[in-house]
């Protein structure tokens, strides 16, 4: 009798290893940084004609203001600027624009304008006062950065008409010039603070006038 048959052993079951971890998902794409749009170039300053004017104080005390003119007011003859004669203005041909502006018609015989070219401001003689206030008007008209109410030719016509007119005509013209110069915005007032901040010449014009009065083109006075 044969012994009972031993059943074959079943194969050993191997434990299953866990699947490898899946790789992490790639990070989302980073969008490029958004740059601000380029700054637009500064637009030229625009002002309505007649909205600007510079009074006597600017032309007398802010030296940088005259740097935008095509001539030197301390050298140019007053009569040449206004296209008048010494007989018409009462000032000699050697009287400069700045000298007339600083003189204001004093009758002191030591006045640099000399006798008999000086004018007094009493009585009916308002010629000196007319000349005094005509200067800021025509300088405002000639300056390229001042949107003045009148052209230089109009100011000259007004000056000649005032000289030939009555006392009331002269007073009205003086008041009209004061209105459009002293009571308007003057863009040249910023020049003083800009120059002081920069510690040097004017940062607006940056031009040194080197030409003599003899070299001034007559077209620059119109």
Coordinates of N, CA and C in Angstrom, one line a residue:
X1 N 0.9 -1.2 0.0 CA 0.0 0.0 0.0 C 0.9 1.2 0.0
X2 N 0.6 2.1 -0.9 CA 1.4 3.3 -1.1 C 0.9 4.4 -0.1
X3 N 1.8 5.2 0.4 CA 1.4 6.3 1.3 C 0.6 7.3 0.5
X4 N -0.2 8.0 1.2 CA -1.0 9.1 0.5 C 0.0 10.1 -0.1
X5 N -0.5 10.6 -1.2 CA 0.3 11.6 -2.0 C 0.2 13.0 -1.3
X6 N 1.3 13.5 -1.2 CA 1.4 14.9 -0.6 C 1.1 15.9 -1.8
X7 N 0.1 16.7 -1.6 CA -0.2 17.7 -2.7 C 1.0 18.7 -2.8
X8 N 1.2 19.0 -4.1 CA 2.4 20.0 -4.3 C 2.1 21.3 -3.6
X9 N 3.2 21.8 -3.1 CA 3.0 23.1 -2.4 C 2.7 24.2 -3.5
X10 N 1.8 25.1 -3.1 CA 1.5 26.2 -4.0 C 2.6 27.2 -4.0
X11 N 2.8 27.8 -5.1 CA 3.9 28.8 -5.2 C 3.7 29.9 -4.2
X12 N 4.8 30.4 -3.7 CA 4.7 31.5 -2.7 C 4.3 32.8 -3.3
X13 N 3.3 33.3 -2.7 CA 2.8 34.5 -3.2 C 3.7 35.7 -2.8
X14 N 4.2 36.5 -3.8 CA 5.0 37.6 -3.5 C 4.2 38.9 -3.3
X15 N 4.4 39.6 -2.2 CA 3.6 40.8 -2.0 C 3.9 41.8 -3.1
X16 N 2.8 42.4 -3.6 CA 3.0 43.4 -4.6 C 3.6 44.7 -4.0
X17 N 4.6 45.2 -4.7 CA 5.2 46.5 -4.3 C 4.3 47.7 -4.7
X18 N 4.3 48.8 -3.9 CA 3.4 49.9 -4.3 C 4.0 50.6 -5.6
X19 N 3.1 51.1 -6.4 CA 3.6 51.8 -7.6 C 4.4 53.0 -7.3
X20 N 5.3 53.3 -8.2 CA 6.2 54.5 -7.9 C 5.3 55.7 -7.9
X21 N 5.7 56.7 -7.0 CA 4.9 57.9 -7.0 C 4.9 58.6 -8.3
X22 N 3.8 59.2 -8.6 CA 3.7 59.9 -9.9 C 4.4 61.3 -9.7
X23 N 5.1 61.8 -10.7 CA 5.8 63.1 -10.6 C 4.8 64.2 -10.3
X24 N 5.3 65.2 -9.6 CA 4.4 66.3 -9.3 C 4.1 67.1 -10.6
X25 N 2.9 67.6 -10.7 CA 2.6 68.4 -11.9 C 3.5 69.6 -12.0
X26 N 3.8 69.9 -13.3 CA 4.7 71.1 -13.5 C 4.0 72.4 -12.9
X27 N 4.8 73.3 -12.5 CA 4.2 74.6 -12.0 C 3.5 75.3 -13.1
X28 N 2.5 76.0 -12.8 CA 1.8 76.8 -13.9 C 2.8 77.8 -14.4
X29 N 2.7 78.1 -15.7 CA 3.6 79.1 -16.3 C 3.4 80.5 -15.6
X30 N 4.6 81.2 -15.4 CA 4.5 82.5 -14.8 C 4.4 83.5 -15.9
X31 N 3.3 84.3 -15.9 CA 3.2 85.3 -16.9 C 4.3 86.4 -16.8
X32 N 4.8 86.9 -17.9 CA 5.8 87.9 -17.8 C 5.3 89.2 -17.1
X33 N 6.2 89.8 -16.4 CA 5.7 91.0 -15.6 C 5.2 92.1 -16.6
X34 N 4.1 92.7 -16.1 CA 3.5 93.7 -16.9 C 4.2 95.1 -16.6
X35 N 4.8 95.6 -17.7 CA 5.5 96.8 -17.5 C 4.6 98.0 -17.8
X36 N 4.8 99.1 -17.0 CA 3.9 100.2 -17.3 C 4.2 100.8 -18.7
X37 N 3.2 101.4 -19.3 CA 3.4 101.9 -20.7 C 4.5 103.0 -20.6
X38 N 5.2 103.2 -21.6 CA 6.2 104.3 -21.6 C 5.6 105.6 -21.5
X39 N 6.3 106.4 -20.7 CA 5.7 107.8 -20.5 C 5.7 108.5 -21.8
X40 N 4.6 109.2 -21.9 CA 4.5 110.0 -23.1 C 5.4 111.2 -23.1
X41 N 6.0 111.6 -24.2 CA 6.9 112.8 -24.1 C 6.1 114.0 -23.7
X42 N 6.7 114.9 -23.0 CA 6.0 116.1 -22.5 C 5.5 116.9 -23.6
X43 N 4.3 117.3 -23.5 CA 3.7 118.2 -24.6 C 4.1 119.6 -24.3
X44 N 4.3 120.4 -25.4 CA 4.7 121.8 -25.2 C 3.6 122.5 -24.4
X45 N 4.0 123.4 -23.5 CA 3.1 124.2 -22.7 C 2.2 125.0 -23.7
X46 N 0.9 124.9 -23.5 CA 0.0 125.6 -24.3 C -0.8 126.6 -23.4
X47 N -0.8 127.8 -23.9 CA -1.5 128.9 -23.2 C -2.3 129.7 -24.2
X48 N -3.5 130.2 -23.8 CA -4.3 131.0 -24.6 C -3.7 132.4 -24.7
X49 N -3.6 132.9 -25.9 CA -3.1 134.2 -26.1 C -3.9 135.2 -25.2
X50 N -3.1 136.0 -24.5 CA -3.7 137.0 -23.7 C -3.8 136.6 -22.2
X51 N -3.5 135.3 -22.0 CA -3.6 134.8 -20.6 C -2.4 135.0 -19.8
X52 N -1.3 135.4 -20.5 CA 0.0 135.6 -19.8 C 0.6 137.0 -20.1
X53 N 1.4 137.4 -19.1 CA 2.1 138.7 -19.3 C 2.9 138.9 -18.1
X54 N 4.0 139.7 -18.2 CA 5.0 139.8 -17.1 C 5.1 141.3 -16.9
X55 N 5.0 141.7 -15.6 CA 5.0 143.1 -15.2 C 6.4 143.7 -15.0
X56 N 6.4 144.9 -14.6 CA 7.7 145.6 -14.4 C 8.7 144.9 -13.5
X57 N 8.2 144.3 -12.4 CA 9.1 143.7 -11.4 C 9.8 142.5 -12.0
X58 N 9.2 141.8 -12.9 CA 9.8 140.6 -13.5 C 11.0 141.1 -14.3
X59 N 10.8 142.1 -15.2 CA 11.9 142.5 -16.1 C 13.0 143.3 -15.3
X60 N 12.7 143.8 -14.2 CA 13.7 144.6 -13.4 C 14.5 143.7 -12.5
X61 N 13.9 142.6 -11.9 CA 14.5 141.9 -10.8 C 14.8 140.4 -11.1
X62 N 14.1 139.9 -12.1 CA 14.4 138.5 -12.5 C 15.3 138.4 -13.7
X63 N 16.6 138.3 -13.4 CA 17.6 138.4 -14.5 C 17.4 137.3 -15.6
X64 N 16.9 136.2 -15.1 CA 16.8 135.1 -16.1 C 15.6 135.3 -17.1
X65 N 14.7 136.2 -16.8 CA 13.6 136.4 -17.7 C 14.0 137.0 -19.0
X66 N 15.0 137.8 -19.1 CA 15.5 138.4 -20.3 C 16.3 137.5 -21.2
X67 N 16.6 136.3 -20.7 CA 17.5 135.3 -21.4 C 16.7 134.8 -22.6
X68 N 15.4 134.8 -22.6 CA 14.7 134.4 -23.8 C 14.5 135.4 -24.9
X69 N 15.0 136.6 -24.7 CA 14.9 137.6 -25.7 C 16.1 137.6 -26.6
X70 N 15.9 138.1 -27.8 CA 17.0 138.1 -28.8 C 17.9 139.3 -28.6
X71 N 17.8 140.0 -27.6 CA 18.7 141.2 -27.4 C 18.9 141.4 -25.9
X72 N 19.8 142.3 -25.6 CA 20.1 142.6 -24.2 C 19.5 144.0 -23.9
X73 N 18.5 144.0 -22.9 CA 17.8 145.2 -22.6 C 18.7 146.2 -22.0
X74 N 19.8 145.8 -21.5 CA 20.8 146.8 -20.9 C 21.6 147.5 -21.9
X75 N 21.5 147.0 -23.1 CA 22.4 147.6 -24.2 C 21.5 148.2 -25.3
X76 N 20.4 147.6 -25.6 CA 19.5 148.1 -26.7 C 18.9 149.4 -26.4
X77 N 18.9 150.3 -27.4 CA 18.3 151.6 -27.2 C 16.8 151.5 -27.1
X78 N 16.3 152.3 -26.2 CA 14.8 152.4 -26.1 C 14.2 152.8 -27.4
X79 N 14.7 153.9 -28.0 CA 14.1 154.4 -29.2 C 14.2 153.4 -30.3
X80 N 15.2 152.6 -30.4 CA 15.3 151.6 -31.4 C 14.3 150.5 -31.2
X81 N 14.1 150.1 -30.0 CA 13.1 149.1 -29.7 C 11.7 149.5 -30.1
X82 N 11.4 150.8 -29.8 CA 10.0 151.3 -30.1 C 9.9 152.0 -31.5
X83 N 11.0 152.0 -32.2 CA 10.9 152.7 -33.5 C 10.4 154.1 -33.4
X84 N 11.0 154.8 -32.5 CA 10.6 156.3 -32.3 C 11.9 157.1 -32.3
X85 N 11.7 158.4 -32.4 CA 12.9 159.3 -32.3 C 13.0 159.8 -30.9
X86 N 14.1 160.5 -30.7 CA 14.3 161.1 -29.3 C 13.3 162.2 -29.1
X87 N 12.9 162.9 -30.2 CA 11.9 163.9 -30.0 C 10.5 163.3 -29.6
X88 N 10.2 162.2 -30.1 CA 8.9 161.6 -29.8 C 8.9 161.0 -28.4
X89 N 10.0 160.3 -28.0 CA 10.0 159.6 -26.7 C 10.4 160.5 -25.5
X90 N 11.2 161.6 -25.9 CA 11.8 162.4 -24.8 C 13.1 161.8 -24.2
X91 N 13.5 160.7 -24.8 CA 14.8 160.0 -24.3 C 15.8 160.0 -25.4
X92 N 17.0 160.3 -25.0 CA 18.1 160.2 -26.0 C 18.3 158.9 -26.6
X93 N 19.0 158.8 -27.8 CA 19.2 157.5 -28.4 C 20.2 156.7 -27.6
X94 N 20.9 157.3 -26.7 CA 21.8 156.4 -25.9 C 21.1 155.8 -24.6
X95 N 19.9 156.2 -24.4 CA 19.1 155.6 -23.3 C 18.7 154.2 -23.6
X96 N 19.1 153.2 -22.8 CA 18.8 151.9 -23.1 C 17.4 151.5 -22.5
X97 N 16.9 150.4 -22.9 CA 15.6 149.9 -22.4 C 15.6 149.8 -20.9
X98 N 16.7 149.2 -20.4 CA 16.8 149.0 -18.9 C 16.9 150.3 -18.2
X99 N 17.7 151.2 -18.8 CA 17.9 152.5 -18.1 C 16.5 153.2 -18.0
X100 N 15.7 153.2 -19.0 CA 14.4 153.9 -19.0 C 13.5 153.1 -18.0
X101 N 13.6 151.8 -17.9 CA 12.8 151.1 -17.0 C 13.2 151.4 -15.5
X102 N 14.5 151.6 -15.3 CA 14.9 151.9 -13.9 C 14.8 153.4 -13.6
X103 N 14.7 154.2 -14.6 CA 14.7 155.7 -14.4 C 13.3 156.2 -13.9
X104 N 12.3 155.7 -14.7 CA 10.9 156.2 -14.4 C 10.8 157.7 -14.4
X105 N 11.5 158.3 -15.3 CA 11.3 159.7 -15.5 C 11.8 160.7 -14.4
X106 N 12.8 160.3 -13.6 CA 13.3 161.2 -12.6 C 13.9 162.4 -13.3
X107 N 13.7 163.5 -12.6 CA 14.3 164.8 -13.1 C 15.5 165.2 -12.5
X108 N 16.2 164.2 -11.8 CA 17.5 164.5 -11.2 C 18.5 164.8 -12.3
X109 N 19.2 165.9 -12.2 CA 20.2 166.2 -13.3 C 21.3 165.3 -13.3
X110 N 21.5 164.5 -12.2 CA 22.6 163.5 -12.2 C 22.1 162.2 -12.9
X111 N 20.9 162.2 -13.4 CA 20.3 161.0 -13.9 C 21.2 160.5 -15.1
X112 N 21.5 159.2 -15.3 CA 22.3 158.8 -16.4 C 21.7 159.1 -17.7
X113 N 20.4 159.3 -17.8 CA 19.8 159.6 -19.1 C 20.2 161.0 -19.5
X114 N 20.5 161.9 -18.6 CA 21.0 163.2 -18.9 C 19.9 164.2 -19.2
X115 N 20.2 165.5 -19.1 CA 19.3 166.5 -19.5 C 19.4 166.7 -21.0
X116 N 18.3 167.1 -21.7 CA 17.0 167.4 -21.2 C 16.1 166.2 -21.5
X117 N 16.6 165.0 -21.5 CA 15.8 163.8 -21.9 C 14.9 163.3 -20.9
X118 N 15.1 163.7 -19.6 CA 14.3 163.1 -18.6 C 12.9 163.8 -18.5
X119 N 12.0 163.0 -18.0 CA 10.6 163.5 -17.9 C 10.1 163.5 -16.4
X120 N 9.3 164.4 -16.0 CA 8.7 164.4 -14.7 C 7.3 163.8 -14.8
X121 N 6.8 163.3 -13.7 CA 5.5 162.7 -13.7 C 4.5 163.6 -13.1
X122 N 4.7 164.9 -12.9 CA 3.7 165.7 -12.4 C 3.0 166.4 -13.5
X123 N 1.8 167.0 -13.2 CA 1.1 167.7 -14.2 C 0.6 166.9 -15.3
X124 N 0.6 167.4 -16.5 CA 0.1 166.7 -17.7 C 1.2 165.9 -18.4
X125 N 2.4 165.9 -17.9 CA 3.5 165.2 -18.5 C 3.5 163.8 -18.1
X126 N 2.9 162.9 -18.8 CA 2.8 161.5 -18.5 C 3.7 160.7 -19.5
X127 N 4.5 161.3 -20.3 CA 5.3 160.6 -21.3 C 6.2 159.6 -20.6
X128 N 6.8 159.9 -19.5 CA 7.7 159.0 -18.8 C 6.9 157.8 -18.3
X129 N 5.7 158.0 -17.8 CA 4.9 156.9 -17.3 C 4.5 156.0 -18.4
X130 N 4.1 156.6 -19.5 CA 3.7 155.8 -20.7 C 4.9 154.9 -21.1
X131 N 6.1 155.5 -21.2 CA 7.3 154.8 -21.6 C 7.6 153.7 -20.6
X132 N 7.4 154.0 -19.3 CA 7.7 153.0 -18.3 C 6.9 151.7 -18.4
X133 N 5.6 151.9 -18.6 CA 4.7 150.7 -18.7 C 4.6 150.1 -20.1
X134 N 5.1 150.8 -21.1 CA 5.2 150.3 -22.4 C 6.3 149.2 -22.5
X135 N 7.3 149.3 -21.6 CA 8.4 148.4 -21.7 C 8.0 146.9 -21.3
X136 N 7.4 146.7 -20.2 CA 7.0 145.3 -19.9 C 6.0 144.8 -20.9
X137 N 5.2 145.7 -21.5 CA 4.2 145.2 -22.5 C 5.0 144.7 -23.8
X138 N 5.9 145.4 -24.2 CA 6.6 145.0 -25.5 C 7.6 143.9 -25.2
X139 N 8.2 143.8 -24.0 CA 9.0 142.7 -23.7 C 8.2 141.4 -23.6
X140 N 7.0 141.5 -23.0 CA 6.1 140.3 -22.9 C 5.7 139.9 -24.3
X141 N 5.5 140.8 -25.2 CA 5.1 140.5 -26.6 C 6.3 139.8 -27.4
X142 N 7.5 140.2 -27.1 CA 8.7 139.7 -27.8 C 9.2 138.4 -27.2
X143 N 8.8 138.1 -26.0 CA 9.3 136.8 -25.4 C 8.6 135.6 -26.0
X144 N 9.4 134.6 -26.4 CA 8.7 133.5 -27.1 C 7.9 132.6 -26.1
X145 N 8.1 132.7 -24.8 CA 7.4 131.8 -23.9 C 6.3 132.5 -23.2
X146 N 5.9 133.7 -23.6 CA 4.8 134.4 -23.0 C 3.7 134.6 -24.0
X147 N 2.5 134.0 -23.6 CA 1.4 134.1 -24.5 C 0.7 135.5 -24.3
X148 N 1.3 136.5 -24.8 CA 0.8 137.9 -24.5 C -0.4 138.3 -25.4
X149 N -1.1 139.3 -24.9 CA -2.3 139.7 -25.6 C -2.0 140.4 -26.9
X150 N -0.9 141.1 -27.0 CA -0.6 141.9 -28.2 C 0.7 141.5 -28.8
X151 N 0.9 141.9 -30.1 CA 2.1 141.7 -30.8 C 3.0 142.9 -30.5
X152 N 4.3 142.8 -30.8 CA 5.2 144.0 -30.6 C 4.8 145.1 -31.5
X153 N 4.3 144.8 -32.7 CA 3.9 145.9 -33.6 C 2.6 146.7 -33.0
X154 N 1.7 145.9 -32.4 CA 0.6 146.5 -31.7 C 1.0 147.4 -30.5
X155 N 1.9 146.9 -29.7 CA 2.4 147.7 -28.6 C 3.1 149.0 -29.1
X156 N 3.8 148.9 -30.1 CA 4.5 150.1 -30.7 C 3.4 151.1 -31.1
X157 N 2.4 150.6 -31.8 CA 1.3 151.5 -32.3 C 0.6 152.2 -31.0
X158 N 0.4 151.4 -30.0 CA -0.3 151.9 -28.8 C 0.6 152.9 -28.2
X159 N 1.9 152.7 -28.2 CA 2.8 153.7 -27.6 C 2.8 155.0 -28.3
X160 N 2.9 154.9 -29.6 CA 2.9 156.2 -30.4 C 1.5 156.9 -30.3
X161 N 0.4 156.1 -30.3 CA -0.9 156.8 -30.1 C -1.0 157.5 -28.8
X162 N -0.5 156.8 -27.7 CA -0.5 157.4 -26.4 C 0.3 158.7 -26.3
X163 N 1.5 158.7 -27.0 CA 2.3 159.9 -27.0 C 1.6 161.1 -27.7
X164 N 0.9 160.7 -28.7 CA 0.2 161.8 -29.5 C -1.2 162.1 -29.0
X165 N -1.7 161.3 -28.0 CA -3.0 161.5 -27.5 C -3.1 162.5 -26.3
X166 N -4.2 162.6 -25.8 CA -4.5 163.5 -24.6 C -4.0 162.8 -23.3
X167 N -4.1 163.6 -22.3 CA -3.8 163.1 -20.9 C -4.6 161.8 -20.6
X168 N -5.9 161.9 -20.9 CA -6.8 160.8 -20.6 C -6.4 159.6 -21.5
X169 N -6.0 159.8 -22.7 CA -5.6 158.7 -23.6 C -4.4 158.0 -23.0
X170 N -3.4 158.8 -22.5 CA -2.2 158.2 -21.9 C -2.5 157.4 -20.6
X171 N -3.4 157.9 -19.8 CA -3.8 157.2 -18.6 C -4.5 155.9 -18.9
X172 N -5.4 156.0 -19.9 CA -6.1 154.7 -20.2 C -5.2 153.7 -20.8
X173 N -4.2 154.1 -21.6 CA -3.3 153.2 -22.1 C -2.4 152.6 -21.1
X174 N -1.9 153.4 -20.1 CA -1.1 152.9 -19.0 C -1.9 151.8 -18.2
X175 N -3.2 152.1 -17.9 CA -4.0 151.2 -17.2 C -4.2 149.9 -17.9
X176 N -4.4 150.0 -19.3 CA -4.5 148.8 -20.1 C -3.3 147.9 -20.1
X177 N -2.1 148.6 -20.1 CA -0.9 147.8 -20.1 C -0.7 147.1 -18.7
X178 N -1.0 147.8 -17.7 CA -0.9 147.2 -16.3 C -1.8 146.0 -16.2
X179 N -3.0 146.1 -16.8 CA -4.0 145.0 -16.7 C -3.4 143.8 -17.4
X180 N -2.8 143.9 -18.6 CA -2.4 142.7 -19.3 C -1.0 142.3 -18.9
X181 N -0.3 143.0 -18.0 CA 1.0 142.5 -17.6 C 1.0 142.1 -16.1
X182 N 0.7 143.1 -15.3 CA 0.8 142.8 -13.8 C -0.3 141.9 -13.3
X183 N -1.4 141.8 -14.1 CA -2.6 141.0 -13.6 C -2.8 139.8 -14.5
X184 N -1.7 139.3 -15.0 CA -1.8 138.0 -15.8 C -0.7 137.1 -15.2
X185 N -0.9 135.8 -15.5 CA 0.1 134.8 -15.1 C 1.4 135.0 -15.9
X186 N 2.5 135.0 -15.2 CA 3.8 135.2 -15.8 C 4.6 133.9 -15.7
X187 N 4.8 133.2 -16.8 CA 5.5 131.9 -16.8 C 7.0 132.1 -16.4
X188 N 7.5 133.3 -16.5 CA 8.9 133.5 -16.3 C 9.3 133.6 -14.8
X189 N 8.3 133.7 -14.0 CA 8.5 133.7 -12.5 C 9.2 132.4 -12.0
X190 N 8.9 131.3 -12.7 CA 9.5 130.0 -12.3 C 11.0 130.0 -12.6
X191 N 11.5 130.9 -13.4 CA 12.9 130.8 -13.7 C 13.8 131.1 -12.5
X192 N 13.4 132.0 -11.7 CA 14.2 132.3 -10.5 C 14.4 131.1 -9.6
X193 N 13.3 130.4 -9.3 CA 13.4 129.2 -8.4 C 14.1 128.1 -9.1
X194 N 13.9 128.0 -10.4 CA 14.6 126.9 -11.1 C 16.1 127.2 -11.1
X195 N 16.5 128.4 -11.3 CA 17.9 128.7 -11.3 C 18.5 128.5 -10.0
X196 N 17.8 129.0 -8.9 CA 18.4 128.8 -7.6 C 18.5 127.3 -7.2
X197 N 17.6 126.5 -7.6 CA 17.6 125.1 -7.3 C 18.8 124.4 -8.1
X198 N 19.1 124.9 -9.3 CA 20.1 124.3 -10.1 C 21.5 124.8 -9.7
X199 N 21.5 125.9 -9.1 CA 22.8 126.5 -8.7 C 23.6 127.0 -9.9
X200 N 22.9 127.2 -11.0 CA 23.7 127.7 -12.2 C 22.8 128.6 -13.1
X201 N 23.0 128.5 -14.4 CA 22.3 129.3 -15.3 C 20.8 128.8 -15.4
X202 N 20.1 129.5 -16.2 CA 18.7 129.1 -16.3 C 18.6 127.7 -16.9
X203 N 17.7 126.9 -16.3 CA 17.5 125.5 -16.8 C 16.5 125.5 -17.9
X204 N 15.8 126.6 -18.1 CA 14.8 126.6 -19.1 C 15.4 127.0 -20.5
X205 N 16.2 128.0 -20.5 CA 16.7 128.5 -21.8 C 18.2 128.0 -22.0
X206 N 19.0 128.2 -20.9 CA 20.4 127.7 -21.0 C 21.2 128.4 -22.1
X207 N 20.8 129.6 -22.4 CA 21.5 130.3 -23.5 C 22.1 131.6 -22.9
X208 N 23.3 131.8 -23.2 CA 24.0 133.1 -22.8 C 24.0 134.0 -24.0
X209 N 23.4 135.2 -23.9 CA 23.5 136.1 -25.0 C 24.8 136.7 -25.2
X210 N 25.5 136.5 -26.3 CA 26.8 137.0 -26.5 C 26.9 138.0 -27.6
X211 N 25.8 138.1 -28.4 CA 25.8 139.1 -29.5 C 25.7 140.5 -28.9
X212 N 26.4 141.4 -29.5 CA 26.2 142.8 -29.2 C 25.0 143.4 -29.8
X213 N 24.6 144.5 -29.3 CA 23.4 145.2 -29.9 C 23.6 145.4 -31.4
X214 N 24.8 145.7 -31.8 CA 25.0 146.0 -33.2 C 24.7 144.7 -34.1
X215 N 24.8 143.5 -33.5 CA 24.5 142.3 -34.2 C 23.1 141.8 -34.1
X216 N 22.2 142.5 -33.4 CA 20.8 142.1 -33.3 C 20.1 142.3 -34.6
X217 N 19.5 141.3 -35.1 CA 18.7 141.4 -36.3 C 17.5 142.2 -36.0
X218 N 17.2 143.1 -36.9 CA 16.0 143.9 -36.7 C 14.7 143.1 -36.7
X219 N 14.7 141.9 -37.3 CA 13.5 141.0 -37.3 C 13.3 140.5 -35.9
X220 N 14.3 140.5 -35.1 CA 14.2 140.0 -33.7 C 13.4 141.0 -32.8
X221 N 13.3 142.2 -33.3 CA 12.6 143.2 -32.5 C 11.1 143.3 -32.9
X222 N 10.7 142.5 -33.8 CA 9.3 142.6 -34.3 C 8.5 141.4 -33.8

